[in-house]
Short mmCIF file of C-alpha atoms in Angstrom, two decimals:
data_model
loop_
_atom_site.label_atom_id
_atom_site.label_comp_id
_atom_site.label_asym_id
_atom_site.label_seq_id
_atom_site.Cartn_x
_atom_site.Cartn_y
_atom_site.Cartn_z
CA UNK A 1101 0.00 0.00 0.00
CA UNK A 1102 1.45 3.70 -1.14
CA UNK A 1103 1.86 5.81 1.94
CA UNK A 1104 0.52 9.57 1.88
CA UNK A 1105 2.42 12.35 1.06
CA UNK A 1106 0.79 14.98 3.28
CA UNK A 1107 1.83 15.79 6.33
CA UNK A 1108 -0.27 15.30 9.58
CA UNK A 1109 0.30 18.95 11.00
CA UNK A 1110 2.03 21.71 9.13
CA UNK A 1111 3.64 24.70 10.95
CA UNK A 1112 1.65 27.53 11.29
CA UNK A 1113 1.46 30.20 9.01
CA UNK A 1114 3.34 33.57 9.39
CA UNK A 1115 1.24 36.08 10.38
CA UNK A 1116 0.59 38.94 7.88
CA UNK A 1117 -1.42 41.57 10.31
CA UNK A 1118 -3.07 42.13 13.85
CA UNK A 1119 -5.67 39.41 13.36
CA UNK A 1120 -3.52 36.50 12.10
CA UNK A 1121 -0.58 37.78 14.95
CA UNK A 1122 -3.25 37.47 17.65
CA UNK A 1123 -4.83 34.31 16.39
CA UNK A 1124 -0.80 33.23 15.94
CA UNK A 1125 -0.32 34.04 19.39
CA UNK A 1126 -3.21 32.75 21.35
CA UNK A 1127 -2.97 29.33 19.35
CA UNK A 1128 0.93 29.10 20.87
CA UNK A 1129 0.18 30.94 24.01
CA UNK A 1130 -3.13 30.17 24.48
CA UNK A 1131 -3.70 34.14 25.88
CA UNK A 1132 -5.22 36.74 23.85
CA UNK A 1133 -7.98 39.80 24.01
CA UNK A 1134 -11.12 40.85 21.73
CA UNK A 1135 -10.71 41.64 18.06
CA UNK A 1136 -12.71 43.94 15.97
CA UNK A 1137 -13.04 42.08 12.66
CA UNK A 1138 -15.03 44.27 10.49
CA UNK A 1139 -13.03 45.10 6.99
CA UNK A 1140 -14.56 46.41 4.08
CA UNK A 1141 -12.65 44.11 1.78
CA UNK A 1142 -14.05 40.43 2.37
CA UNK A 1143 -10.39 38.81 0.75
CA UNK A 1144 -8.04 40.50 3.26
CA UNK A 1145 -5.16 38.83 3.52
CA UNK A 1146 -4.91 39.13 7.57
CA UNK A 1147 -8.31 37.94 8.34
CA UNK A 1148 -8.75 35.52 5.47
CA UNK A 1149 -5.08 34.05 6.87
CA UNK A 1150 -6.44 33.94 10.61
CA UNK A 1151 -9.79 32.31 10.11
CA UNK A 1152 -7.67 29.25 7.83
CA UNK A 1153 -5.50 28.61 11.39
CA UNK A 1154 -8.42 28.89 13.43
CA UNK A 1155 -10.05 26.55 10.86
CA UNK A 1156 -6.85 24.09 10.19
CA UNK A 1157 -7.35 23.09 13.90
CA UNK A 1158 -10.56 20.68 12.86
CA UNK A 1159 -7.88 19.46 10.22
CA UNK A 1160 -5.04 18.06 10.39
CA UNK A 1161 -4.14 20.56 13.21
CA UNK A 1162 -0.64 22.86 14.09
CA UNK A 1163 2.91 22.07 14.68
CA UNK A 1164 3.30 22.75 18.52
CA UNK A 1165 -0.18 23.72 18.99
CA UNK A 1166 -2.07 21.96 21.14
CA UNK A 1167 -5.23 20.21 19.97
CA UNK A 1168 -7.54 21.28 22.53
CA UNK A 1169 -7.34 24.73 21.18
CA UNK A 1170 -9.68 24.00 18.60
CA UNK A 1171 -12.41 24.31 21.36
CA UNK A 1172 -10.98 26.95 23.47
CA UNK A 1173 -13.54 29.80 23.84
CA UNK A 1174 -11.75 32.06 22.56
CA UNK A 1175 -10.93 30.10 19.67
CA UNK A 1176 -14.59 29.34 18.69
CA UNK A 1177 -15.20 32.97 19.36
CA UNK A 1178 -13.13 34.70 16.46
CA UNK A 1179 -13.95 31.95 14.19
CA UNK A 1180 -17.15 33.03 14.09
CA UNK A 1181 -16.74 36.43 14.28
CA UNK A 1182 -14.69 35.97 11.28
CA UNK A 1183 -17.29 33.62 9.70
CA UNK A 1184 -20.32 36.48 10.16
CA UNK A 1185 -18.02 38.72 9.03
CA UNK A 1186 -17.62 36.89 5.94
CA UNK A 1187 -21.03 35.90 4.63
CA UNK A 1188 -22.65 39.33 5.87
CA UNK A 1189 -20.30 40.13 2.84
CA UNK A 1190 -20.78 37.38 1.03
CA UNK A 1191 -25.07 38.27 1.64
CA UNK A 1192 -23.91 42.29 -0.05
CA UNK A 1193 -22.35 40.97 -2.69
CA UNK A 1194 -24.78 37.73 -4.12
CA UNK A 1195 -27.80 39.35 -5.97
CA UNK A 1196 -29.95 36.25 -6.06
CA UNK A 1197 -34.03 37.60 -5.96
CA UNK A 1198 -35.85 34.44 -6.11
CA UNK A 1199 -33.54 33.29 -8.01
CA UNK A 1200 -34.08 28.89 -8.83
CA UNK A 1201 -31.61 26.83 -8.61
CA UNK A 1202 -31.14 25.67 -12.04
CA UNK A 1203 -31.14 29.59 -13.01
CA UNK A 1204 -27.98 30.14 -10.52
CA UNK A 1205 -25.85 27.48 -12.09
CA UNK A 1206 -26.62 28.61 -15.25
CA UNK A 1207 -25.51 31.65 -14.26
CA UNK A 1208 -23.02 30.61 -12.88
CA UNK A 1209 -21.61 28.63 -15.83
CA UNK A 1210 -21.57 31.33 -18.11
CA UNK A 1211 -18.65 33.28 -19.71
CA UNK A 1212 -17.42 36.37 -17.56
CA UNK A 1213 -15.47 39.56 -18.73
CA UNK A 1214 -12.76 38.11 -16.60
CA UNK A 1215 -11.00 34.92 -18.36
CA UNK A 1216 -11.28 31.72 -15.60
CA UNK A 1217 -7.58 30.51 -14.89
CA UNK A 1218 -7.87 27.13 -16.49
CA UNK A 1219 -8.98 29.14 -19.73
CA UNK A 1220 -6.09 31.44 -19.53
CA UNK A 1221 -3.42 29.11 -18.59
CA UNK A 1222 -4.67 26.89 -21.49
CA UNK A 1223 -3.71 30.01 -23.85
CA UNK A 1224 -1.20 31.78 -22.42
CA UNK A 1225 0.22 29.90 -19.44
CA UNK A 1226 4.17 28.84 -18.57
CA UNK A 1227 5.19 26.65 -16.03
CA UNK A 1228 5.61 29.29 -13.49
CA UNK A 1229 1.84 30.09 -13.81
CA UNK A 1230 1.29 26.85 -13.48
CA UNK A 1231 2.90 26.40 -10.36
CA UNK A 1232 1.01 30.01 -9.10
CA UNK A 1233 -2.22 28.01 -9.88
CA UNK A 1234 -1.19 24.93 -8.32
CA UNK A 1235 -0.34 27.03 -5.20
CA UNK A 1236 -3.43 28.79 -4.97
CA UNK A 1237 -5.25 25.43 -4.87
CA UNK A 1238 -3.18 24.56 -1.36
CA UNK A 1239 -5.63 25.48 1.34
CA UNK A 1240 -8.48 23.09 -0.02
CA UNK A 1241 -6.63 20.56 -1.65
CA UNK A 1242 -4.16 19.31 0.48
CA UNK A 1243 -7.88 18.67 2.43
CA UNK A 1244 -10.16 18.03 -0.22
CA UNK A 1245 -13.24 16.42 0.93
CA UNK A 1246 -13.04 16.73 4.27
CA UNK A 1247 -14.71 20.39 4.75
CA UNK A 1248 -17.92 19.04 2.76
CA UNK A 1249 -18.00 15.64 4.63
CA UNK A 1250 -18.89 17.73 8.08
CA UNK A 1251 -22.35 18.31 6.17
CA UNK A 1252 -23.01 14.64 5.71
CA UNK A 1253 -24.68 13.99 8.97
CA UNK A 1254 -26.38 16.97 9.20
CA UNK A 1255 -28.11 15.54 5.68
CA UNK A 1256 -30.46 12.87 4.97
CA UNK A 1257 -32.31 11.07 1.77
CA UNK A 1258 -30.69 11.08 -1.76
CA UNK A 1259 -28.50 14.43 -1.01
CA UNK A 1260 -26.99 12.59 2.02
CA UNK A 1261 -26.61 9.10 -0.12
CA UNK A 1262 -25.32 11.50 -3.27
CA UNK A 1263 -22.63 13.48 -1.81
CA UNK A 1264 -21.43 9.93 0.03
CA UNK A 1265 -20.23 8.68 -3.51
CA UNK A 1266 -19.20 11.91 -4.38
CA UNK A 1267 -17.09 11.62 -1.06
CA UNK A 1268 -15.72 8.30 -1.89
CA UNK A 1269 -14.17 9.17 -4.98
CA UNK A 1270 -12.76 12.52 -3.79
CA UNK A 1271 -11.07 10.20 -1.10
CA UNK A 1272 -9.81 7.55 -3.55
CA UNK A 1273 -11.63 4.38 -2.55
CA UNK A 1274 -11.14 1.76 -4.58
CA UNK A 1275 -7.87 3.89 -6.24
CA UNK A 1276 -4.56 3.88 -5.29
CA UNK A 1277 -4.39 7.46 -4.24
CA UNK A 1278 -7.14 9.87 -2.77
CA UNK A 1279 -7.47 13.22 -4.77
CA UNK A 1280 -5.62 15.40 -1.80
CA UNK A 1281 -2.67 12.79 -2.27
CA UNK A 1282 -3.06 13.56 -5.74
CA UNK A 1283 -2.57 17.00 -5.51
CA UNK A 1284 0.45 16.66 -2.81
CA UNK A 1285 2.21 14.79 -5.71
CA UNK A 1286 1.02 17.28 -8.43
CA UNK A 1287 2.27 20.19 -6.26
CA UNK A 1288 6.25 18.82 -5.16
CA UNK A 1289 6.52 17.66 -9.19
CA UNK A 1290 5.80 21.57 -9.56
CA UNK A 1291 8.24 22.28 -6.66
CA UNK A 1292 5.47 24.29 -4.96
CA UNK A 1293 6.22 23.98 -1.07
CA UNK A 1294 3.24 23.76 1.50
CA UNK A 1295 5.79 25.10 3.70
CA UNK A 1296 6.91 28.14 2.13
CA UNK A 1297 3.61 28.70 -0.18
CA UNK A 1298 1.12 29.27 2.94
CA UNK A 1299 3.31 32.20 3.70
CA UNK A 1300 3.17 34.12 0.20
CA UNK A 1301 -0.96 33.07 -0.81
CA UNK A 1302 -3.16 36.16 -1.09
CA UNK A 1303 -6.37 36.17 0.60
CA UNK A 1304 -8.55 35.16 -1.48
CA UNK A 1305 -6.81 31.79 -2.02
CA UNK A 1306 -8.16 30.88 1.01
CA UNK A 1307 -11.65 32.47 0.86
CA UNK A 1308 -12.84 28.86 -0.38
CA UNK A 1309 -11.94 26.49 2.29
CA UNK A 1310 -12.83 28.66 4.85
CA UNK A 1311 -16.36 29.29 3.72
CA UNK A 1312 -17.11 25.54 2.83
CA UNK A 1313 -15.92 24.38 6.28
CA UNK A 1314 -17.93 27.54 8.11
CA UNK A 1315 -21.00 25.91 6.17
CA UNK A 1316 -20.36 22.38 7.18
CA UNK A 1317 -20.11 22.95 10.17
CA UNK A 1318 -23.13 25.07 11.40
CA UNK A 1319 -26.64 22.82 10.75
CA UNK A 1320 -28.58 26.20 9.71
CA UNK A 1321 -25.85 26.83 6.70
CA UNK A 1322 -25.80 22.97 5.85
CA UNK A 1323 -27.76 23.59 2.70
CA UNK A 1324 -25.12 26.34 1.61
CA UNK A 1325 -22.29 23.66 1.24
CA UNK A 1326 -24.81 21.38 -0.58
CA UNK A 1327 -25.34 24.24 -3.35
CA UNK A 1328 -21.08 25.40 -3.28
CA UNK A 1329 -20.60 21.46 -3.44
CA UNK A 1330 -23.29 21.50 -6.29
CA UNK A 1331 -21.44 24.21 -8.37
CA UNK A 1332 -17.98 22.77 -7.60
CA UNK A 1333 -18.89 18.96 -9.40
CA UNK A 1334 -20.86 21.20 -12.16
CA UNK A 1335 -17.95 23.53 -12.81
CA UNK A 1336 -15.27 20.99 -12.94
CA UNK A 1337 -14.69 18.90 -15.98
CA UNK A 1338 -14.35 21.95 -18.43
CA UNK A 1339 -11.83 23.77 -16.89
CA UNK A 1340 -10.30 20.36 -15.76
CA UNK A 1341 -9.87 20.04 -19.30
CA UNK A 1342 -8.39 23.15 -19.85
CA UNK A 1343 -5.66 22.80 -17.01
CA UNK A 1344 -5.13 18.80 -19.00
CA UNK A 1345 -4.30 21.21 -22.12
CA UNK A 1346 -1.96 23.85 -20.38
CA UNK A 1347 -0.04 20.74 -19.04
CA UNK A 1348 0.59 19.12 -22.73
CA UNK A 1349 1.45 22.73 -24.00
CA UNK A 1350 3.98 23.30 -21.33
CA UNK A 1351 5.22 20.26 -20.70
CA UNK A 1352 5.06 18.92 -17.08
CA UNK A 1353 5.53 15.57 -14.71
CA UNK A 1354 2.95 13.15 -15.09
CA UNK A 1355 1.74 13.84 -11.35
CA UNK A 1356 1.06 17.19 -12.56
CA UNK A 1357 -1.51 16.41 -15.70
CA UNK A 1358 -2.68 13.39 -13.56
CA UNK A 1359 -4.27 15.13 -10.87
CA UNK A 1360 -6.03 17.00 -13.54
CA UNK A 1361 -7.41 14.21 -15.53
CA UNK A 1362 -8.50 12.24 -13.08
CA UNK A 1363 -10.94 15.32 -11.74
CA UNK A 1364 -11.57 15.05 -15.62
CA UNK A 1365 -12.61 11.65 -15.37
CA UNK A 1366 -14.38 11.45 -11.69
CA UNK A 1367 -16.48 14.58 -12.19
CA UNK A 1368 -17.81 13.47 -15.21
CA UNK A 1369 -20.06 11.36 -12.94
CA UNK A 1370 -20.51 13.50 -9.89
CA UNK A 1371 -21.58 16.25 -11.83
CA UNK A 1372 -24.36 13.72 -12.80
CA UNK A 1373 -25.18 12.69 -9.47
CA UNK A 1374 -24.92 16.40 -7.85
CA UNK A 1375 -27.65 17.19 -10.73
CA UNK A 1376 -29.76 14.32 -9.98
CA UNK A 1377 -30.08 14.69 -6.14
CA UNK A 1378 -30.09 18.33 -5.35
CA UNK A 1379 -31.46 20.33 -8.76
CA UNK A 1380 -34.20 17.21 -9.45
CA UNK A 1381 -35.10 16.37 -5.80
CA UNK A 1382 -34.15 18.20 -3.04
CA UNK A 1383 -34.77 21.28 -4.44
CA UNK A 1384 -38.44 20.13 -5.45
CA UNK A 1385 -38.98 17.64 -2.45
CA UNK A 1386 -38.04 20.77 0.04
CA UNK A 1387 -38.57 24.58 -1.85
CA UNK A 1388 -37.25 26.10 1.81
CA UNK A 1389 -33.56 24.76 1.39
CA UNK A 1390 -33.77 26.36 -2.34
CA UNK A 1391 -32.79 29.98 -1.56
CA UNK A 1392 -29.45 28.07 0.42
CA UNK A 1393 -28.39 26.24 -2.34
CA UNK A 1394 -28.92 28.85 -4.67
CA UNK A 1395 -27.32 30.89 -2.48
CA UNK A 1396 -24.15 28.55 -2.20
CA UNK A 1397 -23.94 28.34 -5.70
CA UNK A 1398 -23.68 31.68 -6.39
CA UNK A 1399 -21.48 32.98 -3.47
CA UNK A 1400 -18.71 30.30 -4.88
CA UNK A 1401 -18.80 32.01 -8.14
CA UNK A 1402 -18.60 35.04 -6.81
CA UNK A 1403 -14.85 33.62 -4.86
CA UNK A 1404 -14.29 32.22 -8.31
CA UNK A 1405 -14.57 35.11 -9.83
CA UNK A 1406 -12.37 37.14 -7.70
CA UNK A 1407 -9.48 34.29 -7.81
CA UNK A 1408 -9.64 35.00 -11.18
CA UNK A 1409 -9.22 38.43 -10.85
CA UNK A 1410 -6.41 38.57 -8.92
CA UNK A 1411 -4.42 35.84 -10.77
CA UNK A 1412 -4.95 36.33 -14.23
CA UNK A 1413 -4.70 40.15 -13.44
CA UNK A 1414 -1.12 39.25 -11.80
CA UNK A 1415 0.12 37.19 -14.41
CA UNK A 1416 -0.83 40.09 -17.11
CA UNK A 1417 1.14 42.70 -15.83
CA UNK A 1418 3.91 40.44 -15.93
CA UNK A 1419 4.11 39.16 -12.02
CA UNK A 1420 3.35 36.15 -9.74
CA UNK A 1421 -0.27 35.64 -8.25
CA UNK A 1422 1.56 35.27 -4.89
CA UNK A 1423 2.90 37.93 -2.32
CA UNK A 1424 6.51 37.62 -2.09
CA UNK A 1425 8.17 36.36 1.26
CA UNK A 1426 9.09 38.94 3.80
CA UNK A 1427 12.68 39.70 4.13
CA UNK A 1428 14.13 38.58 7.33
CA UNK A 1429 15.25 41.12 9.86
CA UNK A 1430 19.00 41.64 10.45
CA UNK A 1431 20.75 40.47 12.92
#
């Protein structure tokens, strides 16, 4: 049997601001004081960076930070301080209006002023855009699946039974490597670092992982995830397709276009079975969970749209999507 790649607990994060320093500090010190977490922009780097290490403790957890914080008042405090914060935004920014379901993927699906990153890279891409991309990815994939499995038993009926296969392929049964492993081996063939990259990612890179695993985790948002989940199988083979066609035109490791293909492959079917059990039947077996999933659906694209942005922006004006890494102090 291959053994996994990914390691159980990565150090934490540097700090980038107030918030992420006090979240840094309490979750080594275990001391710390109120914070005011309003910010108009909902991608900031500092708060974005601070809710992912208060999140990463229902993970795979800290270097030298003990476990038990992930319960420690304090703790569960700012995390969801940081998650209100975060979807009152999220709320502003998502016109929706009665909006159905099937309406807010096709929405969602369609072509924006803004070229998606697998399109670009597909076009205009080198390998060092590549490896931006594959960096950007880090936060959810070195843990894909797990945020959307907290919603499982807060589910029932087909959804529940649905997002179970979905789960099982995302975690590689019956394969000899689990998608996150997948990645892990797609990143170090890219020589992208989970210990240098977690440092130098921009805020919105994390804006996905920490707004799935806010929705799995609270019961009254468990229809959310179902709808982001939804979008995510829906939205997947095309530009899966495209990042299989930046690989061949660059020219990269096998790990690299693998973990690409295979989400080629997989979603082919989930999409299918996302489709089938929330847009056919839970949607029309239970109208009141509608405006969440539509909701879900569209407050992804919306992060979508601003990862987009911000890397295809980057990589046009001739720099890397990611910050560069601070310049240590002399001695």
């Amino acid at each position: 049997m291959s053994r996994s790649i990914i390691p159980t607990s990565p150090r934490l994060p540097q700090p980038v601001g107030p918030i992420s320093s006090a979240v840094a500090d309490l979750l080594t010190t275990g001391v710390g004081a109120s914070l005011n977490m309003a910010h108009p922009d909902p991608f900031d780097r500092d708060r974005q960076l601070a809710w992912f290490m208060l999140n990463g403790l229902s993970y795979r957890g800290w270097r030298d930070v003990d476990d038990d914080m992930e319960w420690h008042p304090l703790a569960v405090e700012w995390r969801r301080n940081l998650e209100e914060w975060f979807m009152e935004h999220a709320h502003d920014q998502v016109w929706l209006d009665g909006l159905a379901v099937a309406e807010a993927i096709e929405g969602a699906l369609a072509p924006d002023e803004t070229p998606g990153v697998a399109a670009w890279l597909a076009e205009h891409g080198r390998r060092d855009h590549l490896a931006d991309a594959i960096a950007m990815r880090m936060p959810y994939q070195m843990i894909e699946a797990d945020p959307h499995t907290f919603a499982v038993p807060r589910l029932d009926g087909e959804v529940k039974r649905a997002i179970c296969d979905v789960q099982a392929g995302e975690y590689g049964v019956g394969h000899e490597f689990s998608h996150a492993e997948l990645y892990a081996r797609a990143a170090s063939a890219l020589g992208v670092d989970e210990s240098d990259v977690l440092d130098r990612l921009p805020g919105v890179a994390f804006a996905t992982v920490n707004f799935i695993t806010a929705c799995g985790l609270r019961r009254s948002w468990r229809h959310i995830v179902v709808g982001q989940l939804t979008l995510f199988e829906m939205d997947s083979v095309a530009p899966n397709r495209f990042m299989v066609e930046a690989c061949d035109r660059i020219g990269v490791a096998d790990e690299v276009r693998r973990f690409f293909h295979v989400h080629v492959l997989a979603d082919a079917e989930h999409e299918q079975m996302m489709e089938d059990a929330v847009v056919k039947r839970l949607c029309v077996d239970d109208p009141d969970c509608a405006a969440d999933v539509t909701f879900g659906i569209a407050a992804q694209r919306w992060i979508d749209r601003a990862i987009a942005r911000h890397a295809v922006g980057a990589w046009e004006r001739g720099r890397s999507a990611l910050a560069e890494l601070p310049v240590p102090a002399a001695a």
